[in-house]
Coordinates of C-alpha atoms in Angstrom, one line a residue:
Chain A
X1 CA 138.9 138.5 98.8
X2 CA 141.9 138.5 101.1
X3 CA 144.2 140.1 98.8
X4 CA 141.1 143.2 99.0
X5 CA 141.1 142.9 102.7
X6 CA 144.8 143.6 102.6
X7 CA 144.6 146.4 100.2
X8 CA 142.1 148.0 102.3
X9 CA 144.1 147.3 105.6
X10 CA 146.9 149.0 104.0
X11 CA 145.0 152.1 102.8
X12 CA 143.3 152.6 105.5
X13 CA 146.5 152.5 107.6
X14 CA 147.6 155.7 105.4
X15 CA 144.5 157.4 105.5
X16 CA 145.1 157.2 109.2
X17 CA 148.6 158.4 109.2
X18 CA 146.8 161.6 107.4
X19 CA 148.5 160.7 103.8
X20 CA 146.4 163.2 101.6
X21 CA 147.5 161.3 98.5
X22 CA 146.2 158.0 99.3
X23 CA 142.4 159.3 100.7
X24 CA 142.6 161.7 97.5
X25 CA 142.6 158.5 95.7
X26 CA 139.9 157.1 97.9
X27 CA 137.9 160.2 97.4
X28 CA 138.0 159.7 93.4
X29 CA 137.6 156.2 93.2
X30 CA 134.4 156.4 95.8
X31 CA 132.8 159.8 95.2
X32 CA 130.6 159.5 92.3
X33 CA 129.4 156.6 93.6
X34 CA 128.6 157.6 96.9
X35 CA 126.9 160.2 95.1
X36 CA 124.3 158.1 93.2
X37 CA 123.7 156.1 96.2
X38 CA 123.0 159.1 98.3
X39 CA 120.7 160.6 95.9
X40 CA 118.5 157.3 96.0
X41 CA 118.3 158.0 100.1
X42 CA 118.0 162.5 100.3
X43 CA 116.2 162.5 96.7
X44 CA 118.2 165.3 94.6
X45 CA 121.0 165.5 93.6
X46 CA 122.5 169.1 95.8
X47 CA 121.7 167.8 98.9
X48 CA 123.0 164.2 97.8
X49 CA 126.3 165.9 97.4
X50 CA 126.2 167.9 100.1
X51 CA 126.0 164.7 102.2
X52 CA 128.9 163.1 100.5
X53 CA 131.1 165.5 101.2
X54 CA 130.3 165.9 104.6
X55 CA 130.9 161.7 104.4
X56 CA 133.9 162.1 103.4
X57 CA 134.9 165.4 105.9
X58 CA 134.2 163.1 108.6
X59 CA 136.5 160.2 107.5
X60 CA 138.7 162.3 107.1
X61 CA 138.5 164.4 110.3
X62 CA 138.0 161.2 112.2
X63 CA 139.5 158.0 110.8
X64 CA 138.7 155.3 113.4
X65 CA 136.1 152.7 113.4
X66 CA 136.9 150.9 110.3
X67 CA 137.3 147.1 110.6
X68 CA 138.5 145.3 107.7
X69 CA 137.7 141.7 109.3
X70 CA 133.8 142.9 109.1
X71 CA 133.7 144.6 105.7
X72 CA 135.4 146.7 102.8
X73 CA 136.7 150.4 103.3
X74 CA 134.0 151.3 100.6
X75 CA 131.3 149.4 102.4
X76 CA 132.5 151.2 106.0
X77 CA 132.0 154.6 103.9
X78 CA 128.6 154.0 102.6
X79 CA 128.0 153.3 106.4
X80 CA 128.9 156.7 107.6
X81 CA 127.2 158.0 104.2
X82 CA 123.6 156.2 104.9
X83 CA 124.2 157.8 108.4
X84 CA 124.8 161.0 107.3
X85 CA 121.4 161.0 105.2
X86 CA 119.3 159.8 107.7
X87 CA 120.9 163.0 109.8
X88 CA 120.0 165.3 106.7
X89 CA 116.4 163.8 106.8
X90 CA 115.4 164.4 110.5
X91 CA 117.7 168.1 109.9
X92 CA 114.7 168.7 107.2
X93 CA 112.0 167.8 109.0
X94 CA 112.9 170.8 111.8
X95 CA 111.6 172.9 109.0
X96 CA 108.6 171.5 106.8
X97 CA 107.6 174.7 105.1
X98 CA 111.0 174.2 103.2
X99 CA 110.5 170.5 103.0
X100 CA 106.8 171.5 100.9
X101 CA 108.7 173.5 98.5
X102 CA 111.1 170.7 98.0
X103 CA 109.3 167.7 97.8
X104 CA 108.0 169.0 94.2
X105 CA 111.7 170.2 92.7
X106 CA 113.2 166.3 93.5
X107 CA 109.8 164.6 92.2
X108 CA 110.2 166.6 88.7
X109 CA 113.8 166.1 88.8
X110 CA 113.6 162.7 89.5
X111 CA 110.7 161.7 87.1
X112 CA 112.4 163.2 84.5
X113 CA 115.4 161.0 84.5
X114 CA 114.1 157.6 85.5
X115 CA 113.2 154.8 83.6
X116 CA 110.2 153.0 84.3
X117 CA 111.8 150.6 87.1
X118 CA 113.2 153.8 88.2
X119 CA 109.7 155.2 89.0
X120 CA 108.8 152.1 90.7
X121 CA 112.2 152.6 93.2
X122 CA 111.5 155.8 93.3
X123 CA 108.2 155.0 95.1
X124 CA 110.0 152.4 97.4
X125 CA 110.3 153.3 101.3
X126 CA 113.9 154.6 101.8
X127 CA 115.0 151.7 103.8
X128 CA 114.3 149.2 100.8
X129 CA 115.7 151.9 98.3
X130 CA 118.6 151.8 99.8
X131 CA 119.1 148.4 100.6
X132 CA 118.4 147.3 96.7
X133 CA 120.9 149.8 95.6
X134 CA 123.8 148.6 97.7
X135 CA 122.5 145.1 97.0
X136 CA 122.1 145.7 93.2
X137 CA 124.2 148.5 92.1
X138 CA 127.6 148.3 94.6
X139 CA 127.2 144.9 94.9
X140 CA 127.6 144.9 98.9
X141 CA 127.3 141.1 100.1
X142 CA 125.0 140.0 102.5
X143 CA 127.4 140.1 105.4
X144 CA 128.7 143.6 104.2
X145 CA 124.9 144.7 104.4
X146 CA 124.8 144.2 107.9
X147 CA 127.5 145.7 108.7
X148 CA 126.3 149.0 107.0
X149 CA 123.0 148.8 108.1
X150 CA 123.7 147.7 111.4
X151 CA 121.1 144.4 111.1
X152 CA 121.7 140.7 111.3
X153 CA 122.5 138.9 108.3
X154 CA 119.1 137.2 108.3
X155 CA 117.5 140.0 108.6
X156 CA 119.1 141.4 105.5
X157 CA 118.1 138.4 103.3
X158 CA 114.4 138.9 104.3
X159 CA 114.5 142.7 103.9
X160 CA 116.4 141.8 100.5
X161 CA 113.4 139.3 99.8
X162 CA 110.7 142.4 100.9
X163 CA 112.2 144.8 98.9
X164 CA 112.4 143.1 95.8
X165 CA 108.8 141.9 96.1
X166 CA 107.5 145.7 96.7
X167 CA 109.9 146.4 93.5
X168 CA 108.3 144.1 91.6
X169 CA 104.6 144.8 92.6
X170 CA 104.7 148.2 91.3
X171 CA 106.7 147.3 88.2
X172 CA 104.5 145.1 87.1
X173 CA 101.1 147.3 88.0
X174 CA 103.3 150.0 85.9
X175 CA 102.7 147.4 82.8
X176 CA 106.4 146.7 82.3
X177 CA 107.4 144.2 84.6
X178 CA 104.2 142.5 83.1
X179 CA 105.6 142.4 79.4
X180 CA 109.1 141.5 80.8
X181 CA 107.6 138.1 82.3
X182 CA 105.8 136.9 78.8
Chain B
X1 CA 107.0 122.8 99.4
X2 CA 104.8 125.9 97.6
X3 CA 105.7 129.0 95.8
X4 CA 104.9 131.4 98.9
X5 CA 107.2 129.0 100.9
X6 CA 109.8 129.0 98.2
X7 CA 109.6 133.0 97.7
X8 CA 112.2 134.1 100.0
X9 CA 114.8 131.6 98.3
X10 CA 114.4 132.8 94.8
X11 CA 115.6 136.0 96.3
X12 CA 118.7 134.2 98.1
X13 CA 119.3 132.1 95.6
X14 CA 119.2 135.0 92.8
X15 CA 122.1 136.7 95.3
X16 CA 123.8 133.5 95.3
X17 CA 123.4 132.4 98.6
X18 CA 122.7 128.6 99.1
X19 CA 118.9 127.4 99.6
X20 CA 117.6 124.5 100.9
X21 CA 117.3 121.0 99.1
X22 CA 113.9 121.1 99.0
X23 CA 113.2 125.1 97.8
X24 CA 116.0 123.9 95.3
X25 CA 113.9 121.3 93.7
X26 CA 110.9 123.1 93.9
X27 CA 112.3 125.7 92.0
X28 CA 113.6 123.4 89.3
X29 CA 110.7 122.3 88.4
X30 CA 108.4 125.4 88.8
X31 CA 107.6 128.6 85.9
X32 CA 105.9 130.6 88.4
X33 CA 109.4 130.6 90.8
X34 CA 111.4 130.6 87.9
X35 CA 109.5 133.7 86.2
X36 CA 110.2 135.3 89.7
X37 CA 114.0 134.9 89.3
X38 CA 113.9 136.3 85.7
X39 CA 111.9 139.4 87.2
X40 CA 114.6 139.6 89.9
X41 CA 117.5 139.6 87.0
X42 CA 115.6 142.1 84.8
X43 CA 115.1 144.3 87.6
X44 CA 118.6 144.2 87.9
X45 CA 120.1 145.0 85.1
X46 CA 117.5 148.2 84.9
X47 CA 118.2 149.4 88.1
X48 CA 122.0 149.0 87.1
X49 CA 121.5 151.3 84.1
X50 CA 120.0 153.7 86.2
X51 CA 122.6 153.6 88.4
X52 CA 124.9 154.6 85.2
X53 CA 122.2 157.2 84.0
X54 CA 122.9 158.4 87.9
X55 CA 125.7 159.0 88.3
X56 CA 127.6 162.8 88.5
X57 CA 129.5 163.2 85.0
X58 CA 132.1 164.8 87.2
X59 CA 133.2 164.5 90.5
X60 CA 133.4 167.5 92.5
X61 CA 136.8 168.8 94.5
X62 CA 136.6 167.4 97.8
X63 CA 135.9 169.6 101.0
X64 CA 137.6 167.3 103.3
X65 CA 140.6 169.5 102.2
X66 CA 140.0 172.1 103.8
X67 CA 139.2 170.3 106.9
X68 CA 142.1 169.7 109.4
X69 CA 142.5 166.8 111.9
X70 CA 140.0 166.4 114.5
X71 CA 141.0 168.7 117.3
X72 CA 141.6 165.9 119.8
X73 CA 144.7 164.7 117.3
X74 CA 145.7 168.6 117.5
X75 CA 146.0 168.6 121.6
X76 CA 147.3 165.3 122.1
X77 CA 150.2 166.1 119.7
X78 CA 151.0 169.7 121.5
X79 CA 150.9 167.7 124.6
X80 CA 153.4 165.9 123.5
X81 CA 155.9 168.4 122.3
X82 CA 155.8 171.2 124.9
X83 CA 154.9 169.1 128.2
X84 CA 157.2 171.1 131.2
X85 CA 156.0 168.5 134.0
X86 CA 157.2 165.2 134.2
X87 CA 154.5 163.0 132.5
X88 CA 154.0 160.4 135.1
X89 CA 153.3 162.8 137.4
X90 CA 150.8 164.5 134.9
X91 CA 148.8 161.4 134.8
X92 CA 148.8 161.4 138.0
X93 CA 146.5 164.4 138.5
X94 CA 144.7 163.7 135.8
X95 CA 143.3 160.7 137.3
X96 CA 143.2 162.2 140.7
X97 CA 140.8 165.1 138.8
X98 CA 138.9 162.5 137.0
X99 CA 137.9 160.9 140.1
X100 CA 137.0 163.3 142.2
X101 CA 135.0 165.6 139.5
X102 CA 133.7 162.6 138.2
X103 CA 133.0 160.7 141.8
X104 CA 134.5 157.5 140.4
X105 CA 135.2 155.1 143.3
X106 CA 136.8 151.6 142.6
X107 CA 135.1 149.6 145.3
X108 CA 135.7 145.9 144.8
X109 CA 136.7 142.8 142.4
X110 CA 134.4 141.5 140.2
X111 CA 134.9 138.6 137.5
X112 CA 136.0 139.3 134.3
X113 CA 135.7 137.4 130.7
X114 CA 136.5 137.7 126.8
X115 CA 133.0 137.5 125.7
X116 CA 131.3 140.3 123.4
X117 CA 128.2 141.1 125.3
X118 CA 128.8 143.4 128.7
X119 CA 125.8 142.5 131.6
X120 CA 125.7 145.8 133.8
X121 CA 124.2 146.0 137.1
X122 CA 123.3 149.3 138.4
X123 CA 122.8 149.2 142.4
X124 CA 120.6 152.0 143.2
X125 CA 120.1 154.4 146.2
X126 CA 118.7 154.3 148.7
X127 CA 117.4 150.7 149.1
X128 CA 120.4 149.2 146.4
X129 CA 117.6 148.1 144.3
X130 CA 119.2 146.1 141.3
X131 CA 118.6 146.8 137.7
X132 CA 120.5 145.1 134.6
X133 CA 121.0 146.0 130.9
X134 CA 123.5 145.0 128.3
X135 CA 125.6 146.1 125.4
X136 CA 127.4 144.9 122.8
X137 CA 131.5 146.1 122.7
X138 CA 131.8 145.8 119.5
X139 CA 129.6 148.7 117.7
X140 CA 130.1 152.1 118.9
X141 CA 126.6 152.9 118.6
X142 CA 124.9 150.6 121.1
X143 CA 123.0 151.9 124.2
X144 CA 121.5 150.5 126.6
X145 CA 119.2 152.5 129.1
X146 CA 116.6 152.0 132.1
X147 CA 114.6 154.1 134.4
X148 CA 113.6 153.5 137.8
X149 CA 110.3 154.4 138.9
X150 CA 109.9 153.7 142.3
X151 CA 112.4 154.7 144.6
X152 CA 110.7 157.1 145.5
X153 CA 111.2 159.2 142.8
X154 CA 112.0 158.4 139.5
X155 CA 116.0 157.9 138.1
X156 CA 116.9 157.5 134.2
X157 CA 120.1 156.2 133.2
X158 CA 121.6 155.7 129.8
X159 CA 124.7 153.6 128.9
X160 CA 126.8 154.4 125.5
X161 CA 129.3 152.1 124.8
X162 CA 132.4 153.6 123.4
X163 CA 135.5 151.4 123.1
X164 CA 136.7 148.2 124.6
X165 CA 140.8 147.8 125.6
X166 CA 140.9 144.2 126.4
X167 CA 138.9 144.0 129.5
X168 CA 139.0 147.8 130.5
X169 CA 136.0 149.5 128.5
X170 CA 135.0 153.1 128.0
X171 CA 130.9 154.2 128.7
X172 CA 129.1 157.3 128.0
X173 CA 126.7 157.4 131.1
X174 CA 124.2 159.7 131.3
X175 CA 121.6 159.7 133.9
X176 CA 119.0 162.2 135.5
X177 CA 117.1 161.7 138.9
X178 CA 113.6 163.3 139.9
X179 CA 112.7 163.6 143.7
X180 CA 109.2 162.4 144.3
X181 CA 107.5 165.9 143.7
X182 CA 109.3 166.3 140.4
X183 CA 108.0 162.8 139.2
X184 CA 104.2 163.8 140.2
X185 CA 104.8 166.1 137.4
X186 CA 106.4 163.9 134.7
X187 CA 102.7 162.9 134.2
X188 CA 103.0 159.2 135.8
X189 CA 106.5 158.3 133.4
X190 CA 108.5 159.4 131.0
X191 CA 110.9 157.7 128.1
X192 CA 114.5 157.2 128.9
X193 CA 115.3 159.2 125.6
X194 CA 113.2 162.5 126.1
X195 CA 114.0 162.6 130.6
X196 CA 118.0 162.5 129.2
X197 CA 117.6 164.7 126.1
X198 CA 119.4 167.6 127.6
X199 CA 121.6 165.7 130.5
X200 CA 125.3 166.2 129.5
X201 CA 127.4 162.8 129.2
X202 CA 130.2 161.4 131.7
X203 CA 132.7 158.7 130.4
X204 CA 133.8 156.4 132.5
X205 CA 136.3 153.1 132.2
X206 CA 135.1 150.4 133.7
X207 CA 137.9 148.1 135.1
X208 CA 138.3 144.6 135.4
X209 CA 137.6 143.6 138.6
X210 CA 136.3 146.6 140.0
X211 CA 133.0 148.6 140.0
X212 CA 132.5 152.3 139.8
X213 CA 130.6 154.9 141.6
X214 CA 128.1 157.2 139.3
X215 CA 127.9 160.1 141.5
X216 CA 123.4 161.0 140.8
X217 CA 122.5 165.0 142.0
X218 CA 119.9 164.5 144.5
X219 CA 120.0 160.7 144.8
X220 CA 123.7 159.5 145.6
X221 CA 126.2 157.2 143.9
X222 CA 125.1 154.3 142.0
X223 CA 127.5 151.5 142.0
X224 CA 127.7 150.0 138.7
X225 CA 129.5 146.4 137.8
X226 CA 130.3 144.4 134.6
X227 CA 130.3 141.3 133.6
X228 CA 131.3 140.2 130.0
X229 CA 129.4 137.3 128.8
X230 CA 129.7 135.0 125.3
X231 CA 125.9 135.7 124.5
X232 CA 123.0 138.5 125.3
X233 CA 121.7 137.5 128.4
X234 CA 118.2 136.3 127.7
X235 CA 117.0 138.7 129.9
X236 CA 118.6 141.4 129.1
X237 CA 117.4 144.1 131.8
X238 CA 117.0 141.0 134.1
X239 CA 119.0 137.8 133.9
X240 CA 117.1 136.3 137.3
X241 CA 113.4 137.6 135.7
X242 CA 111.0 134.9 135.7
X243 CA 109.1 133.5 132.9
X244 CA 106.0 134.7 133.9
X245 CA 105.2 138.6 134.1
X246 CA 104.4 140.8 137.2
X247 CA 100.6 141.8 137.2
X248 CA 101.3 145.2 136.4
X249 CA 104.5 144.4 134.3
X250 CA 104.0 145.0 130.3
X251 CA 106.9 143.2 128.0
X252 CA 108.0 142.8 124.7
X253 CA 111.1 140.9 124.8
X254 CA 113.2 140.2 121.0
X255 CA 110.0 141.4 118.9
X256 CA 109.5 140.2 115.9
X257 CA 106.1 142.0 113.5
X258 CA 104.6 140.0 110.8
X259 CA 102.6 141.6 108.6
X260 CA 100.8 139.1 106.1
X261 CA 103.5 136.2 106.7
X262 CA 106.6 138.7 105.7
X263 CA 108.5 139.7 108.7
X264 CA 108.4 143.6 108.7
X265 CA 110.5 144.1 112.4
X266 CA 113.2 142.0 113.9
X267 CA 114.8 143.6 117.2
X268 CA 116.3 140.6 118.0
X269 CA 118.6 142.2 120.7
X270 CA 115.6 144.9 121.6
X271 CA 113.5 144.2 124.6
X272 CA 111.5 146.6 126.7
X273 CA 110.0 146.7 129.9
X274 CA 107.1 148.8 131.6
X275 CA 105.2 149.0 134.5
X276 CA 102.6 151.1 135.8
X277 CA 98.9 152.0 135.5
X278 CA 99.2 152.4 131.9
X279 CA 102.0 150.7 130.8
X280 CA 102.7 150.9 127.4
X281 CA 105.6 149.8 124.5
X282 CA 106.4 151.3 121.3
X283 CA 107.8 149.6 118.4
X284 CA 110.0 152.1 115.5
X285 CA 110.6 150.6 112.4
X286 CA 112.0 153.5 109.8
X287 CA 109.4 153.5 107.0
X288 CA 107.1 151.2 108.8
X289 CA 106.2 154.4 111.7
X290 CA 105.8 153.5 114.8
X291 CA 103.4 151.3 116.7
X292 CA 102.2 151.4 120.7
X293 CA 101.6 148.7 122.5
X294 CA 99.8 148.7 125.8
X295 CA 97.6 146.4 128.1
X296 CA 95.0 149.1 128.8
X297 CA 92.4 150.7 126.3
X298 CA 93.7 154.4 124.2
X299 CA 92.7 156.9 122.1
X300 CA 92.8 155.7 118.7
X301 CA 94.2 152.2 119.7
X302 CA 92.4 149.2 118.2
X303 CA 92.0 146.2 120.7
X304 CA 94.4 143.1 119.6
X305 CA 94.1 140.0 121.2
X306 CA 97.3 138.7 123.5
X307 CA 98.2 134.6 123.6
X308 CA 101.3 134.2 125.8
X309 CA 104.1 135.9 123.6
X310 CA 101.8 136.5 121.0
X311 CA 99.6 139.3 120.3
X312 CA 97.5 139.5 116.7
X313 CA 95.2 141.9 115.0
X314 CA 94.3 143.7 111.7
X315 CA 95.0 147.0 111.0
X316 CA 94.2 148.7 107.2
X317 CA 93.3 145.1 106.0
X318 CA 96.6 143.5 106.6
X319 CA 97.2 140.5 108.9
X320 CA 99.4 141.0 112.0
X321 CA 101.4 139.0 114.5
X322 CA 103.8 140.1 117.0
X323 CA 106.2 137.8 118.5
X324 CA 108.0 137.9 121.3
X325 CA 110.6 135.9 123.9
X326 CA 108.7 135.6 126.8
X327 CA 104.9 135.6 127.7
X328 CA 104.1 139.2 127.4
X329 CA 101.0 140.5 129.8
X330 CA 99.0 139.3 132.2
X331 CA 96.1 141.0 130.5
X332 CA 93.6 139.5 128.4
X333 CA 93.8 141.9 125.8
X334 CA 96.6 144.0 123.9
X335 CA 95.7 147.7 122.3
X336 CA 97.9 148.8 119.7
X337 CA 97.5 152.4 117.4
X338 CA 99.8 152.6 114.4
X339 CA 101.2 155.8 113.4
X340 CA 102.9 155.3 109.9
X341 CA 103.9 159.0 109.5
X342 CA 105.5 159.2 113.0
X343 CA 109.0 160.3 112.9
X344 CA 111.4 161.2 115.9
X345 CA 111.2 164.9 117.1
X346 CA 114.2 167.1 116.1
X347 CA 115.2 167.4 119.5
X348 CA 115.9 163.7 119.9
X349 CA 118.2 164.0 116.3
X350 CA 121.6 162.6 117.5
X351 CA 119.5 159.1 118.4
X352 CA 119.9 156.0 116.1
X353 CA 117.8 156.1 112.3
X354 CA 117.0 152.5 113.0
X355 CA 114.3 150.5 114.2
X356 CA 114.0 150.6 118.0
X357 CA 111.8 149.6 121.4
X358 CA 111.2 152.3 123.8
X359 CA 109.1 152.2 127.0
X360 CA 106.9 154.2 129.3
X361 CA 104.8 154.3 132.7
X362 CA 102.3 155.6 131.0
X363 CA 101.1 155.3 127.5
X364 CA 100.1 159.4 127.5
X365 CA 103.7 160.1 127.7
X366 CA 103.7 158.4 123.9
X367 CA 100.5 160.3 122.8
X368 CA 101.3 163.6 124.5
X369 CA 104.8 163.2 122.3
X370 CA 103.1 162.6 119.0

C-alpha cells in the first residue's frame, strides 16, 4: 500500500511537470477501464468514450487536486470520470427528443451483450450501478469510495449493502440468482 | 441478533471489513445469512465477467494530446519571461486593483486555528444582522450559501470554497440583493441556487486575523469573518440557535430518510433552514428524486405526521422516517410530495450530481420550478 502511494506520488508529480510519456502510460494502463465503467453510468458505449476522453483532457489540462494521502491516482480519475458523466447526463436532458431516440439504441445494445446479472445491473439506479462496479470490478476500498463519490465511509458501506440487496432482488425474480442459491 | 439485523454485515463482511462479535456468530451459525454471502460472491464473479465482456478490445488514441496546458499555466509563464516592471512593484498594483474593484477592506483581527471546518459570519447591512454557514477546506467542491429575507429586501449569498494556504484561504462568493419592490416579485422567496444562477463570481482570500468587505449593489458591504474550527459547528447556519424552533421557522438539520428500515439519504453535513408563510425544505437524492418538505398543506403533498426531529409517513406502500438533529417544526403536522422523476433544470448544470438540501420562503417557489 505504501510502496502504491509512492508510485502514485511520483507519477503524479510528472504528470504535473507536463511529462507526456508518463500520463501516456497513465492513459493506457487506465483507459479501457475507465471506459467500461463509464459505459455502466452514460449507457453506450460512444458516449462512454466520449466522456473518457474528456476525463482524461481535463487531467491533463488541469492536474491539481489529487491527494495521494486520501486515495489512488486511478481512484482520483474515476472521480473526475463519474463527474464527467453525471455532466453528460443533465447535457442530455437539455434535449429529450434526442434522449427518446436514444434510450432504445443503448437498451438493444446493452441487452444484447449482457448476461443475466448483467440485465439485472442494468436495471439498477445509476448511483448503485456505479457504486457495485467500482466496488466489484476496480476493486476501490471503502475509504477510496468516499473519496470518489464524495460520501462518508458509512455511508458507502450502507449504499454498498442497498445496492447489493436491489442486485440481488431482481436476480433472483429473473430465476437465476434462485438456481444459484440451491 | 436476526437476519434483517445481521444483513448489512454480510455485505461488510463479504468486502472484508470487520463485523461485530455478535453479527459474527450469528452468521456462523445461520444458512439463510450464509446463502446471502454466497449470492454476494456469485454476483461477483458475474459482474466481473461482464466487466471482461465490457471492456473496448482497443483503446482509442488519446485527445488529451491535442490539448495544451490550461491557459492560466500559459500566462503565468509569459509573465515570468517578458515582465519590464520590477515585480514587487507589480504586485503592488495588483493588490491595490484587487481591492478597490473588488471593495475588499481588511477591517480587524480575528482568531485563527488549524481545524478543517471554516465558521463564516456574514454581518449584514443595514441593521448588521448576523448570519453563519460553514465549509469544509478540504474539498474543492463544497458551498455553503444563505439568503436573507428580511432586511427589507431580500439578499442571497453563496460561498465556494476553493483552496486553503495554511490559514489564508481562497472563496468564490457570489451574492445578489433585491430592494423591497423587487422581492414582492420573487413570489414571497426564492432558492439560493436559482436567485444566483446568473450572478458572476468574486474570489476573495480571507486572512487570518482579518475580515473582508463584500462590496452588495444596492445594499452596501457585508463584512464577512472566519473562524476555523476542529468539527462542523452543530449549527451550522447558527452556532448560538436554540434547541427549540421559531414559530414560523421550518428545519431539517443532518437528515437522514429511511425507507423500510434501509437508510436511503444521509446529509450528514446538510442542514437547511426556512422561514416564512410557507416555508418549505427539499431533500435530492440522485435516483431517489426529490422530496418537499413543508409545515403547511400543498398541491399533491400527502400529510405526514411530525414528533420532535421526526417526521413519518407512507408513500407508494413503503414505510418512511425522516430524521433529523434538532426538533424540526412547531407544527403539528408535516406535508411532503415526492417527485421521483425530478431532475435539476439545465440551467442550474454546473451544481453538484449529489444528494442535497435546499430551502425556500415559500414552498410555490419549489412547485413553480418543477
Amino acid at each position: 500500500m505504501g510502496a502504491h502511494v509512492a508510485g502514485d506520488h511520483e507519477l503524479w508529480e510528472r504528470i504535473r511537470e507536463r511529462d507526456a510519456s508518463a500520463f501516456e502510460a497513465f492513459y493506457r494502463e487506465n483507459a479501457a477501464r475507465l471506459c467500461a465503467y463509464l459505459r455502466q453510468i452514460v449507457g453506450n458505449a460512444q458516449a462512454a468514450e466520449d466522456v473518457m476522453q474528456e476525463t482524461f483532457t481535463q487531467m491533463w489540462r488541469s492536474p491539481n487536486g489529487f491527494r495521494p494521502d486520501l486515495g489512488t491516482l486511478r481512484g482520483y480519475l474515476f472521480g473526475i470520470g463519474r463527474k464527467r458523466a453525471a455532466e453528460w447526463w443533465r447535457k442530455r436532458e437539455r434535449a429529450p427528443e434526442q434522449q427518446g431516440e436514444k434510450r432504445v439504441e443503448e437498451s438493444a445494445e446493452g441487452t444484447a451483450s449482457f448476461s443475466a446479472i448483467g440485465d439485472a445491473f442494468a436495471r439498477l439506479a445509476e448511483d448503485q450501478r456505479s457504486l457495485l462496479w467500482l466496488r466489484e470490478v476496480e476493486g476501490q476500498s471503502y475509504a477510496e469510495l468516499a473519496e470518489i463519490l464524495q460520501i462518508p465511509v458509512g455511508t458507502v458501506k450502507s449504499r454498498l449493502f442497498a445496492a447489493r440487496e436491489e442486485l440481488r432482488h431482481i436476480w433472483r425474480s429473473s430465476g437465476s440468482g434462485a438456481r444459484s442459491e440451491k | 441478533m436476526n437476519c434483517s439485523e445481521a444483513a448489512e454485515c454480510v455485505s461488510a463482511l463479504f468486502d472484508g471489513e470487520p463485523i461485530s462479535r455478535e453479527a459474527a456468530a450469528h452468521l456462523a451459525g445461520c444458512e439463510a445469512c450464509r446463502a446471502r454471502l454466497n449470492n454476494y460472491a456469485v454476483m461477483g464473479a458475474e459482474l466481473r465477467d461482464v466487466a471482461s465482456a465490457a471492456a473496448p478490445q482497443a483503446i482509442p488514441e488519446g485527445h488529451w494530446k491535442l490539448a495544451g496546458p490550461a491557459a492560466a499555466t500559459d500566462w503565468l509563464t509569459k509573465w515570468r519571461g517578458t515582465m519590464r516592471i520590477p515585480r514587487f512593484a507589480f504586485a503592488l498594483m495588483l493588490i491595490a486593483i484587487f481591492a478597490l474593484s473588488g471593495g475588499l477592506a481588511l477591517v480587524k483581527a480575528r482568531p485563527g486555528g488549524n481545524g478543517p471546518w471554516l465558521l463564516l459570519t456574514f454581518k449584514v447591512p443595514p441593521n448588521g444582522k448576523v448570519m453563519h454557514c460553514s465549509t469544509k477546506t478540504d474539498h474543492e467542491t463544497e458551498v455553503c450559501s444563505l439568503g436573507v429575507l428580511d432586511l427589507p429586501g431580500h439578499i442571497w449569498i453563496s460561498v465556494r470554497f476553493i483552496k486553503r494556504e495554511g490559514e489564508r484561504v481562497q472563496l468564490a462568493i457570489k451574492n445578489v440583493y433585491h430592494d423591497p419592490a423587487a422581492a414582492q416579485r420573487e413570489l414571497n422567496g426564492e432558492t439560493a441556487q436559482a436567485a444566483l444562477r446568473n450572478v458572476l463570481t468574486q474570489e476573495y482570500w480571507l486572512e487570518p486575523d482579518r475580515t473582508l468587505g463584500v462590496q452588495v449593489a444596492g445594499l452596501g458591504t457585508i463584512i464577512v469573518s472566519g473562524q476555523f474550527r476542529e468539527r462542523e459547528p452543530v449549527m451550522a447556519n447558527d452556532p448560538q440557535e436554540p434547541l427549540d424552533p421559531e414559530p414560523d421557522e421550518f428545519r431539517l438539520l443532518y437528515p437522514v430518510l429511511i425507507r423500510d428500515n434501509q437508510v436511503v439519504v444521509n446529509l450528514a453535513g446538510g442542514s437547511a433552514t426556512a422561514t416564512g408563510s410557507e416555508p418549505a425544505v427539499v431533500l435530492f437524492s440522485p435516483g431517489l428524486g426529490r422530496f418537499i418538505f413543508s409545515p403547511v398543506p400543498f398541491q399533491g403533498a400527502i400529510q405526514a405526521k411530525v414528533q420532535a426531529s421526526q417526521v413519518s409517513f407512507i408513500l407508494e406502500g413503503k414505510e418512511y422516517l425522516l430524521l433529523t438533529g434538532a426538533p424540526i417544526t412547531r407544527s403539528e403536522h408535516v406535508w411532503v410530495l415526492h417527485q421521483p422523476d425530478w431532475r435539476r433544470p439545465a440551467s442550474e448544470s454546473n451544481a453538484s450530481a449529489g444528494p442535497f438540501i435546499e430551502s425556500a420562503g415559500s414552498v410555490q417557489v419549489f412547485l413553480k420550478t418543477e
